[in-house]
Amino acid sequence: MEETIPATEAAQIPKQRGESLLETAVRYAEERHWDVFPGTWLEAAEGVQRCSCGDAVCDAPGAHPAREDWATQATGSATGARRMWQKQPTASILLPTGRTFDAISVSETAGFLALARMERMELTLGPVTLTPHRRMQFFVLPGASVKVPDLVRKLGWSLTSLDLVALGEGAYVAAPPTRFGSRGAVQWACRPTPANRWLPDAEELISPLAYACGRDR
């Protein structure tokens, strides 16, 4: 479902193959106006890549906040992003939700089913990430975390019965090409393009997402 980008727009996000984490973080802030903040990173220890947090059994190795006050650290300034990643060039790229976007997280299986349904419905999508934990995160306008429970109920579903989570203020997502240790890197299922700069509202996507999650139970 990725958009075909004309050659004149080839410089737009993402141009990540061979691009450093620093350059990518700067472009997220500069081109997309997303707030970004550096998370933990991977360190080699006895031939094994481990999280910089020091926890040998870290759930998100190299891909979680490195400090408790990460929310105040996040910046939408390209200059600020460059300064932070220059201090630690291999730090993961994390994006706080509840600011320029919220994210609706579903299982990979439900996500691909929903994408196919949305394509048939000719819905306009925002960016969508695919994580090594087999989750898909659909970027939508801020406020989704407040709206989603009621929207799901109106569709006849109980939110607790669906594997669907709305991420808003106080949460974050890992952005491509951040790696979760040996599990792999976050990828774009639907990449950011000039065509999807304007994000959809949660209300536009919730029906196919809830339907897909219901099928995936």
JSON list of C-alpha atoms in Angstrom, two decimals:
[
{"chain": "A", "resi": 1, "resn": "MET", "atom": "CA", "xyz": [0.00, 0.00, 0.00]},
{"chain": "A", "resi": 2, "resn": "GLU", "atom": "CA", "xyz": [2.97, 2.35, -0.17]},
{"chain": "A", "resi": 3, "resn": "GLU", "atom": "CA", "xyz": [2.51, 5.49, -2.21]},
{"chain": "A", "resi": 4, "resn": "THR", "atom": "CA", "xyz": [4.44, 5.79, -5.45]},
{"chain": "A", "resi": 5, "resn": "ILE", "atom": "CA", "xyz": [6.51, 8.92, -5.11]},
{"chain": "A", "resi": 6, "resn": "PRO", "atom": "CA", "xyz": [7.39, 10.98, -8.17]},
{"chain": "A", "resi": 7, "resn": "ALA", "atom": "CA", "xyz": [11.10, 11.52, -8.76]},
{"chain": "A", "resi": 8, "resn": "THR", "atom": "CA", "xyz": [10.76, 15.17, -7.76]},
{"chain": "A", "resi": 9, "resn": "GLU", "atom": "CA", "xyz": [9.81, 14.07, -4.24]},
{"chain": "A", "resi": 10, "resn": "ALA", "atom": "CA", "xyz": [12.50, 11.43, -3.84]},
{"chain": "A", "resi": 11, "resn": "ALA", "atom": "CA", "xyz": [14.28, 13.48, -1.17]},
{"chain": "A", "resi": 12, "resn": "GLN", "atom": "CA", "xyz": [11.31, 13.24, 1.19]},
{"chain": "A", "resi": 13, "resn": "ILE", "atom": "CA", "xyz": [11.15, 10.86, 4.16]},
{"chain": "A", "resi": 14, "resn": "PRO", "atom": "CA", "xyz": [12.25, 8.13, 4.27]},
{"chain": "A", "resi": 15, "resn": "LYS", "atom": "CA", "xyz": [15.61, 7.96, 2.56]},
{"chain": "A", "resi": 16, "resn": "GLN", "atom": "CA", "xyz": [17.02, 5.75, 5.28]},
{"chain": "A", "resi": 17, "resn": "ARG", "atom": "CA", "xyz": [19.09, 3.07, 3.57]},
{"chain": "A", "resi": 18, "resn": "GLY", "atom": "CA", "xyz": [22.66, 3.93, 4.51]},
{"chain": "A", "resi": 19, "resn": "GLU", "atom": "CA", "xyz": [21.50, 7.03, 6.38]},
{"chain": "A", "resi": 20, "resn": "SER", "atom": "CA", "xyz": [22.65, 7.53, 9.97]},
{"chain": "A", "resi": 21, "resn": "LEU", "atom": "CA", "xyz": [20.30, 7.64, 12.94]},
{"chain": "A", "resi": 22, "resn": "LEU", "atom": "CA", "xyz": [21.35, 11.26, 13.44]},
{"chain": "A", "resi": 23, "resn": "GLU", "atom": "CA", "xyz": [20.42, 12.24, 9.87]},
{"chain": "A", "resi": 24, "resn": "THR", "atom": "CA", "xyz": [17.11, 10.39, 10.10]},
{"chain": "A", "resi": 25, "resn": "ALA", "atom": "CA", "xyz": [16.15, 11.97, 13.43]},
{"chain": "A", "resi": 26, "resn": "VAL", "atom": "CA", "xyz": [16.97, 15.42, 12.07]},
{"chain": "A", "resi": 27, "resn": "ARG", "atom": "CA", "xyz": [14.82, 14.81, 8.99]},
{"chain": "A", "resi": 28, "resn": "TYR", "atom": "CA", "xyz": [11.86, 13.64, 11.10]},
{"chain": "A", "resi": 29, "resn": "ALA", "atom": "CA", "xyz": [12.00, 16.94, 12.96]},
{"chain": "A", "resi": 30, "resn": "GLU", "atom": "CA", "xyz": [12.81, 19.08, 9.92]},
{"chain": "A", "resi": 31, "resn": "GLU", "atom": "CA", "xyz": [10.53, 17.56, 7.26]},
{"chain": "A", "resi": 32, "resn": "ARG", "atom": "CA", "xyz": [7.71, 16.09, 9.31]},
{"chain": "A", "resi": 33, "resn": "HIS", "atom": "CA", "xyz": [7.80, 18.44, 12.33]},
{"chain": "A", "resi": 34, "resn": "TRP", "atom": "CA", "xyz": [7.69, 15.46, 14.68]},
{"chain": "A", "resi": 35, "resn": "ASP", "atom": "CA", "xyz": [9.14, 15.75, 18.17]},
{"chain": "A", "resi": 36, "resn": "VAL", "atom": "CA", "xyz": [12.01, 13.30, 18.61]},
{"chain": "A", "resi": 37, "resn": "PHE", "atom": "CA", "xyz": [14.18, 12.16, 21.49]},
{"chain": "A", "resi": 38, "resn": "PRO", "atom": "CA", "xyz": [17.10, 9.74, 21.73]},
{"chain": "A", "resi": 39, "resn": "GLY", "atom": "CA", "xyz": [16.55, 6.49, 23.59]},
{"chain": "A", "resi": 40, "resn": "THR", "atom": "CA", "xyz": [18.91, 3.74, 24.64]},
{"chain": "A", "resi": 41, "resn": "TRP", "atom": "CA", "xyz": [21.31, 2.10, 22.21]},
{"chain": "A", "resi": 42, "resn": "LEU", "atom": "CA", "xyz": [22.93, -1.26, 21.59]},
{"chain": "A", "resi": 43, "resn": "GLU", "atom": "CA", "xyz": [26.35, -2.15, 22.94]},
{"chain": "A", "resi": 44, "resn": "ALA", "atom": "CA", "xyz": [28.45, -5.20, 22.09]},
{"chain": "A", "resi": 45, "resn": "ALA", "atom": "CA", "xyz": [29.30, -7.32, 25.13]},
{"chain": "A", "resi": 46, "resn": "GLU", "atom": "CA", "xyz": [31.10, -10.65, 24.67]},
{"chain": "A", "resi": 47, "resn": "GLY", "atom": "CA", "xyz": [29.88, -10.86, 21.10]},
{"chain": "A", "resi": 48, "resn": "VAL", "atom": "CA", "xyz": [26.26, -10.16, 22.08]},
{"chain": "A", "resi": 49, "resn": "GLN", "atom": "CA", "xyz": [24.38, -6.90, 21.52]},
{"chain": "A", "resi": 50, "resn": "ARG", "atom": "CA", "xyz": [22.89, -5.66, 24.75]},
{"chain": "A", "resi": 51, "resn": "CYS", "atom": "CA", "xyz": [20.90, -2.61, 25.77]},
{"chain": "A", "resi": 52, "resn": "SER", "atom": "CA", "xyz": [22.82, 0.36, 27.11]},
{"chain": "A", "resi": 53, "resn": "CYS", "atom": "CA", "xyz": [20.50, 0.32, 30.14]},
{"chain": "A", "resi": 54, "resn": "GLY", "atom": "CA", "xyz": [22.51, -2.63, 31.47]},
{"chain": "A", "resi": 55, "resn": "ASP", "atom": "CA", "xyz": [19.55, -4.99, 31.89]},
{"chain": "A", "resi": 56, "resn": "ALA", "atom": "CA", "xyz": [20.56, -8.34, 30.37]},
{"chain": "A", "resi": 57, "resn": "VAL", "atom": "CA", "xyz": [16.89, -9.27, 29.88]},
{"chain": "A", "resi": 58, "resn": "CYS", "atom": "CA", "xyz": [15.66, -5.86, 28.67]},
{"chain": "A", "resi": 59, "resn": "ASP", "atom": "CA", "xyz": [12.25, -6.13, 26.94]},
{"chain": "A", "resi": 60, "resn": "ALA", "atom": "CA", "xyz": [13.14, -3.47, 24.35]},
{"chain": "A", "resi": 61, "resn": "PRO", "atom": "CA", "xyz": [16.93, -3.62, 23.97]},
{"chain": "A", "resi": 62, "resn": "GLY", "atom": "CA", "xyz": [18.22, -0.42, 22.44]},
{"chain": "A", "resi": 63, "resn": "ALA", "atom": "CA", "xyz": [14.75, 1.02, 21.92]},
{"chain": "A", "resi": 64, "resn": "HIS", "atom": "CA", "xyz": [13.34, 2.61, 25.07]},
{"chain": "A", "resi": 65, "resn": "PRO", "atom": "CA", "xyz": [13.85, 5.93, 26.88]},
{"chain": "A", "resi": 66, "resn": "ALA", "atom": "CA", "xyz": [17.27, 6.36, 28.44]},
{"chain": "A", "resi": 67, "resn": "ARG", "atom": "CA", "xyz": [16.04, 8.73, 31.14]},
{"chain": "A", "resi": 68, "resn": "GLU", "atom": "CA", "xyz": [12.88, 9.28, 33.16]},
{"chain": "A", "resi": 69, "resn": "ASP", "atom": "CA", "xyz": [12.39, 12.85, 32.01]},
{"chain": "A", "resi": 70, "resn": "TRP", "atom": "CA", "xyz": [12.30, 11.89, 28.31]},
{"chain": "A", "resi": 71, "resn": "ALA", "atom": "CA", "xyz": [9.08, 13.86, 27.75]},
{"chain": "A", "resi": 72, "resn": "THR", "atom": "CA", "xyz": [10.85, 17.14, 28.53]},
{"chain": "A", "resi": 73, "resn": "GLN", "atom": "CA", "xyz": [13.84, 16.10, 26.41]},
{"chain": "A", "resi": 74, "resn": "ALA", "atom": "CA", "xyz": [11.81, 15.63, 23.21]},
{"chain": "A", "resi": 75, "resn": "THR", "atom": "CA", "xyz": [12.26, 18.36, 20.61]},
{"chain": "A", "resi": 76, "resn": "GLY", "atom": "CA", "xyz": [10.79, 19.33, 17.26]},
{"chain": "A", "resi": 77, "resn": "SER", "atom": "CA", "xyz": [13.89, 21.36, 16.44]},
{"chain": "A", "resi": 78, "resn": "ALA", "atom": "CA", "xyz": [16.23, 19.93, 13.81]},
{"chain": "A", "resi": 79, "resn": "THR", "atom": "CA", "xyz": [19.11, 21.76, 15.47]},
{"chain": "A", "resi": 80, "resn": "GLY", "atom": "CA", "xyz": [18.17, 20.33, 18.87]},
{"chain": "A", "resi": 81, "resn": "ALA", "atom": "CA", "xyz": [17.87, 16.82, 17.42]},
{"chain": "A", "resi": 82, "resn": "ARG", "atom": "CA", "xyz": [21.28, 17.10, 15.77]},
{"chain": "A", "resi": 83, "resn": "ARG", "atom": "CA", "xyz": [22.84, 18.23, 19.05]},
{"chain": "A", "resi": 84, "resn": "MET", "atom": "CA", "xyz": [21.35, 15.29, 21.00]},
{"chain": "A", "resi": 85, "resn": "TRP", "atom": "CA", "xyz": [22.35, 12.60, 18.51]},
{"chain": "A", "resi": 86, "resn": "GLN", "atom": "CA", "xyz": [25.84, 14.03, 18.16]},
{"chain": "A", "resi": 87, "resn": "LYS", "atom": "CA", "xyz": [26.30, 13.13, 21.83]},
{"chain": "A", "resi": 88, "resn": "GLN", "atom": "CA", "xyz": [25.22, 9.52, 21.18]},
{"chain": "A", "resi": 89, "resn": "PRO", "atom": "CA", "xyz": [25.03, 8.78, 17.41]},
{"chain": "A", "resi": 90, "resn": "THR", "atom": "CA", "xyz": [23.73, 5.21, 17.86]},
{"chain": "A", "resi": 91, "resn": "ALA", "atom": "CA", "xyz": [20.81, 6.14, 20.12]},
{"chain": "A", "resi": 92, "resn": "SER", "atom": "CA", "xyz": [17.39, 4.89, 19.04]},
{"chain": "A", "resi": 93, "resn": "ILE", "atom": "CA", "xyz": [14.87, 7.33, 17.57]},
{"chain": "A", "resi": 94, "resn": "LEU", "atom": "CA", "xyz": [11.76, 7.63, 19.72]},
{"chain": "A", "resi": 95, "resn": "LEU", "atom": "CA", "xyz": [8.69, 9.76, 18.96]},
{"chain": "A", "resi": 96, "resn": "PRO", "atom": "CA", "xyz": [6.37, 10.92, 21.76]},
{"chain": "A", "resi": 97, "resn": "THR", "atom": "CA", "xyz": [2.67, 10.43, 21.04]},
{"chain": "A", "resi": 98, "resn": "GLY", "atom": "CA", "xyz": [0.00, 12.90, 22.10]},
{"chain": "A", "resi": 99, "resn": "ARG", "atom": "CA", "xyz": [1.72, 15.84, 20.43]},
{"chain": "A", "resi": 100, "resn": "THR", "atom": "CA", "xyz": [1.74, 15.96, 16.63]},
{"chain": "A", "resi": 101, "resn": "PHE", "atom": "CA", "xyz": [0.13, 12.52, 16.41]},
{"chain": "A", "resi": 102, "resn": "ASP", "atom": "CA", "xyz": [-1.35, 9.63, 18.38]},
{"chain": "A", "resi": 103, "resn": "ALA", "atom": "CA", "xyz": [-0.89, 6.01, 17.32]},
{"chain": "A", "resi": 104, "resn": "ILE", "atom": "CA", "xyz": [-3.29, 3.08, 17.23]},
{"chain": "A", "resi": 105, "resn": "SER", "atom": "CA", "xyz": [-1.41, -0.16, 17.88]},
{"chain": "A", "resi": 106, "resn": "VAL", "atom": "CA", "xyz": [-2.71, -3.55, 16.70]},
{"chain": "A", "resi": 107, "resn": "SER", "atom": "CA", "xyz": [-1.20, -6.95, 15.97]},
{"chain": "A", "resi": 108, "resn": "GLU", "atom": "CA", "xyz": [0.63, -7.42, 12.68]},
{"chain": "A", "resi": 109, "resn": "THR", "atom": "CA", "xyz": [-2.02, -9.88, 11.45]},
{"chain": "A", "resi": 110, "resn": "ALA", "atom": "CA", "xyz": [-4.88, -7.48, 12.20]},
{"chain": "A", "resi": 111, "resn": "GLY", "atom": "CA", "xyz": [-2.88, -4.58, 10.79]},
{"chain": "A", "resi": 112, "resn": "PHE", "atom": "CA", "xyz": [-2.34, -6.14, 7.38]},
{"chain": "A", "resi": 113, "resn": "LEU", "atom": "CA", "xyz": [-6.00, -7.21, 7.26]},
{"chain": "A", "resi": 114, "resn": "ALA", "atom": "CA", "xyz": [-7.04, -3.65, 8.11]},
{"chain": "A", "resi": 115, "resn": "LEU", "atom": "CA", "xyz": [-4.68, -2.19, 5.47]},
{"chain": "A", "resi": 116, "resn": "ALA", "atom": "CA", "xyz": [-6.27, -4.34, 2.78]},
{"chain": "A", "resi": 117, "resn": "ARG", "atom": "CA", "xyz": [-9.74, -3.28, 3.92]},
{"chain": "A", "resi": 118, "resn": "MET", "atom": "CA", "xyz": [-8.75, 0.39, 4.04]},
{"chain": "A", "resi": 119, "resn": "GLU", "atom": "CA", "xyz": [-7.38, 0.16, 0.51]},
{"chain": "A", "resi": 120, "resn": "ARG", "atom": "CA", "xyz": [-10.73, -1.19, -0.72]},
{"chain": "A", "resi": 121, "resn": "MET", "atom": "CA", "xyz": [-12.48, 1.63, 1.16]},
{"chain": "A", "resi": 122, "resn": "GLU", "atom": "CA", "xyz": [-10.06, 4.13, -0.46]},
{"chain": "A", "resi": 123, "resn": "LEU", "atom": "CA", "xyz": [-9.20, 5.64, 2.92]},
{"chain": "A", "resi": 124, "resn": "THR", "atom": "CA", "xyz": [-6.31, 8.07, 3.19]},
{"chain": "A", "resi": 125, "resn": "LEU", "atom": "CA", "xyz": [-3.75, 6.71, 5.61]},
{"chain": "A", "resi": 126, "resn": "GLY", "atom": "CA", "xyz": [-1.03, 8.35, 7.62]},
{"chain": "A", "resi": 127, "resn": "PRO", "atom": "CA", "xyz": [2.30, 6.63, 8.23]},
{"chain": "A", "resi": 128, "resn": "VAL", "atom": "CA", "xyz": [2.18, 3.10, 9.67]},
{"chain": "A", "resi": 129, "resn": "THR", "atom": "CA", "xyz": [5.08, 1.35, 11.40]},
{"chain": "A", "resi": 130, "resn": "LEU", "atom": "CA", "xyz": [5.76, -2.37, 11.69]},
{"chain": "A", "resi": 131, "resn": "THR", "atom": "CA", "xyz": [7.78, -3.41, 14.76]},
{"chain": "A", "resi": 132, "resn": "PRO", "atom": "CA", "xyz": [9.88, -6.53, 15.38]},
{"chain": "A", "resi": 133, "resn": "HIS", "atom": "CA", "xyz": [7.32, -7.39, 18.08]},
{"chain": "A", "resi": 134, "resn": "ARG", "atom": "CA", "xyz": [4.81, -7.94, 15.29]},
{"chain": "A", "resi": 135, "resn": "ARG", "atom": "CA", "xyz": [2.82, -4.81, 16.06]},
{"chain": "A", "resi": 136, "resn": "MET", "atom": "CA", "xyz": [1.57, -2.20, 13.60]},
{"chain": "A", "resi": 137, "resn": "GLN", "atom": "CA", "xyz": [1.08, 1.39, 14.67]},
{"chain": "A", "resi": 138, "resn": "PHE", "atom": "CA", "xyz": [-1.21, 3.65, 12.66]},
{"chain": "A", "resi": 139, "resn": "PHE", "atom": "CA", "xyz": [-0.44, 7.37, 13.03]},
{"chain": "A", "resi": 140, "resn": "VAL", "atom": "CA", "xyz": [-3.57, 9.49, 13.51]},
{"chain": "A", "resi": 141, "resn": "LEU", "atom": "CA", "xyz": [-4.42, 12.98, 14.72]},
{"chain": "A", "resi": 142, "resn": "PRO", "atom": "CA", "xyz": [-3.82, 13.71, 18.42]},
{"chain": "A", "resi": 143, "resn": "GLY", "atom": "CA", "xyz": [-6.74, 12.95, 20.72]},
{"chain": "A", "resi": 144, "resn": "ALA", "atom": "CA", "xyz": [-7.25, 9.36, 19.56]},
{"chain": "A", "resi": 145, "resn": "SER", "atom": "CA", "xyz": [-6.40, 7.90, 22.96]},
{"chain": "A", "resi": 146, "resn": "VAL", "atom": "CA", "xyz": [-9.40, 9.74, 24.42]},
{"chain": "A", "resi": 147, "resn": "LYS", "atom": "CA", "xyz": [-11.79, 8.98, 21.55]},
{"chain": "A", "resi": 148, "resn": "VAL", "atom": "CA", "xyz": [-11.02, 5.32, 20.81]},
{"chain": "A", "resi": 149, "resn": "PRO", "atom": "CA", "xyz": [-12.78, 3.62, 23.76]},
{"chain": "A", "resi": 150, "resn": "ASP", "atom": "CA", "xyz": [-16.09, 5.31, 22.94]},
{"chain": "A", "resi": 151, "resn": "LEU", "atom": "CA", "xyz": [-15.67, 4.79, 19.19]},
{"chain": "A", "resi": 152, "resn": "VAL", "atom": "CA", "xyz": [-15.07, 1.06, 19.72]},
{"chain": "A", "resi": 153, "resn": "ARG", "atom": "CA", "xyz": [-18.13, 0.77, 21.99]},
{"chain": "A", "resi": 154, "resn": "LYS", "atom": "CA", "xyz": [-20.31, 2.46, 19.35]},
{"chain": "A", "resi": 155, "resn": "LEU", "atom": "CA", "xyz": [-19.21, -0.23, 16.89]},
{"chain": "A", "resi": 156, "resn": "GLY", "atom": "CA", "xyz": [-20.50, -2.89, 19.29]},
{"chain": "A", "resi": 157, "resn": "TRP", "atom": "CA", "xyz": [-17.12, -4.05, 20.59]},
{"chain": "A", "resi": 158, "resn": "SER", "atom": "CA", "xyz": [-15.66, -4.10, 24.08]},
{"chain": "A", "resi": 159, "resn": "LEU", "atom": "CA", "xyz": [-12.19, -2.55, 24.03]},
{"chain": "A", "resi": 160, "resn": "THR", "atom": "CA", "xyz": [-10.94, -5.18, 26.49]},
{"chain": "A", "resi": 161, "resn": "SER", "atom": "CA", "xyz": [-11.90, -7.91, 24.01]},
{"chain": "A", "resi": 162, "resn": "LEU", "atom": "CA", "xyz": [-9.77, -6.45, 21.22]},
{"chain": "A", "resi": 163, "resn": "ASP", "atom": "CA", "xyz": [-5.99, -6.29, 20.91]},
{"chain": "A", "resi": 164, "resn": "LEU", "atom": "CA", "xyz": [-6.15, -2.58, 20.08]},
{"chain": "A", "resi": 165, "resn": "VAL", "atom": "CA", "xyz": [-4.34, 0.14, 22.04]},
{"chain": "A", "resi": 166, "resn": "ALA", "atom": "CA", "xyz": [-4.41, 3.89, 21.46]},
{"chain": "A", "resi": 167, "resn": "LEU", "atom": "CA", "xyz": [-1.14, 5.61, 22.38]},
{"chain": "A", "resi": 168, "resn": "GLY", "atom": "CA", "xyz": [-1.44, 9.25, 23.39]},
{"chain": "A", "resi": 169, "resn": "GLU", "atom": "CA", "xyz": [0.10, 11.65, 25.88]},
{"chain": "A", "resi": 170, "resn": "GLY", "atom": "CA", "xyz": [2.79, 10.04, 28.01]},
{"chain": "A", "resi": 171, "resn": "ALA", "atom": "CA", "xyz": [3.56, 7.26, 25.52]},
{"chain": "A", "resi": 172, "resn": "TYR", "atom": "CA", "xyz": [5.95, 6.95, 22.59]},
{"chain": "A", "resi": 173, "resn": "VAL", "atom": "CA", "xyz": [6.72, 4.85, 19.52]},
{"chain": "A", "resi": 174, "resn": "ALA", "atom": "CA", "xyz": [10.06, 3.76, 18.09]},
{"chain": "A", "resi": 175, "resn": "ALA", "atom": "CA", "xyz": [10.70, 5.10, 14.60]},
{"chain": "A", "resi": 176, "resn": "PRO", "atom": "CA", "xyz": [12.51, 3.39, 11.70]},
{"chain": "A", "resi": 177, "resn": "PRO", "atom": "CA", "xyz": [15.31, 2.41, 11.50]},
{"chain": "A", "resi": 178, "resn": "THR", "atom": "CA", "xyz": [15.53, 1.84, 15.29]},
{"chain": "A", "resi": 179, "resn": "ARG", "atom": "CA", "xyz": [16.58, -1.72, 16.16]},
{"chain": "A", "resi": 180, "resn": "PHE", "atom": "CA", "xyz": [15.23, -3.87, 19.00]},
{"chain": "A", "resi": 181, "resn": "GLY", "atom": "CA", "xyz": [18.40, -5.84, 19.66]},
{"chain": "A", "resi": 182, "resn": "SER", "atom": "CA", "xyz": [18.64, -9.03, 17.61]},
{"chain": "A", "resi": 183, "resn": "ARG", "atom": "CA", "xyz": [14.88, -8.98, 16.93]},
{"chain": "A", "resi": 184, "resn": "GLY", "atom": "CA", "xyz": [15.30, -6.57, 14.03]},
{"chain": "A", "resi": 185, "resn": "ALA", "atom": "CA", "xyz": [14.44, -3.02, 13.08]},
{"chain": "A", "resi": 186, "resn": "VAL", "atom": "CA", "xyz": [11.23, -1.02, 12.99]},
{"chain": "A", "resi": 187, "resn": "GLN", "atom": "CA", "xyz": [10.06, -0.59, 9.39]},
{"chain": "A", "resi": 188, "resn": "TRP", "atom": "CA", "xyz": [7.47, 1.47, 7.54]},
{"chain": "A", "resi": 189, "resn": "ALA", "atom": "CA", "xyz": [4.41, -0.49, 6.44]},
{"chain": "A", "resi": 190, "resn": "CYS", "atom": "CA", "xyz": [3.15, 2.81, 4.98]},
{"chain": "A", "resi": 191, "resn": "ARG", "atom": "CA", "xyz": [5.92, 5.37, 4.78]},
{"chain": "A", "resi": 192, "resn": "PRO", "atom": "CA", "xyz": [5.63, 9.11, 5.36]},
{"chain": "A", "resi": 193, "resn": "THR", "atom": "CA", "xyz": [5.15, 10.95, 2.08]},
{"chain": "A", "resi": 194, "resn": "PRO", "atom": "CA", "xyz": [3.99, 14.44, 1.09]},
{"chain": "A", "resi": 195, "resn": "ALA", "atom": "CA", "xyz": [0.62, 12.83, 0.27]},
{"chain": "A", "resi": 196, "resn": "ASN", "atom": "CA", "xyz": [-0.03, 11.75, 3.86]},
{"chain": "A", "resi": 197, "resn": "ARG", "atom": "CA", "xyz": [1.36, 14.76, 5.70]},
{"chain": "A", "resi": 198, "resn": "TRP", "atom": "CA", "xyz": [-2.19, 15.47, 6.89]},
{"chain": "A", "resi": 199, "resn": "LEU", "atom": "CA", "xyz": [-3.12, 12.65, 9.25]},
{"chain": "A", "resi": 200, "resn": "PRO", "atom": "CA", "xyz": [-6.51, 10.96, 9.41]},
{"chain": "A", "resi": 201, "resn": "ASP", "atom": "CA", "xyz": [-8.71, 11.19, 12.47]},
{"chain": "A", "resi": 202, "resn": "ALA", "atom": "CA", "xyz": [-9.06, 8.01, 14.56]},
{"chain": "A", "resi": 203, "resn": "GLU", "atom": "CA", "xyz": [-12.76, 7.97, 13.67]},
{"chain": "A", "resi": 204, "resn": "GLU", "atom": "CA", "xyz": [-11.89, 7.40, 9.99]},
{"chain": "A", "resi": 205, "resn": "LEU", "atom": "CA", "xyz": [-9.82, 4.27, 10.67]},
{"chain": "A", "resi": 206, "resn": "ILE", "atom": "CA", "xyz": [-11.39, 2.72, 13.74]},
{"chain": "A", "resi": 207, "resn": "SER", "atom": "CA", "xyz": [-14.03, 0.65, 11.94]},
{"chain": "A", "resi": 208, "resn": "PRO", "atom": "CA", "xyz": [-11.64, -1.38, 9.74]},
{"chain": "A", "resi": 209, "resn": "LEU", "atom": "CA", "xyz": [-9.15, -1.64, 12.62]},
{"chain": "A", "resi": 210, "resn": "ALA", "atom": "CA", "xyz": [-11.74, -2.91, 15.10]},
{"chain": "A", "resi": 211, "resn": "TYR", "atom": "CA", "xyz": [-13.14, -5.31, 12.50]},
{"chain": "A", "resi": 212, "resn": "ALA", "atom": "CA", "xyz": [-9.65, -6.69, 11.79]},
{"chain": "A", "resi": 213, "resn": "CYS", "atom": "CA", "xyz": [-8.89, -7.08, 15.49]},
{"chain": "A", "resi": 214, "resn": "GLY", "atom": "CA", "xyz": [-12.19, -8.90, 15.95]},
{"chain": "A", "resi": 215, "resn": "ARG", "atom": "CA", "xyz": [-11.28, -11.31, 13.17]},
{"chain": "A", "resi": 216, "resn": "ASP", "atom": "CA", "xyz": [-7.83, -11.84, 14.69]},
{"chain": "A", "resi": 217, "resn": "ARG", "atom": "CA", "xyz": [-9.07, -12.89, 18.17]}
]
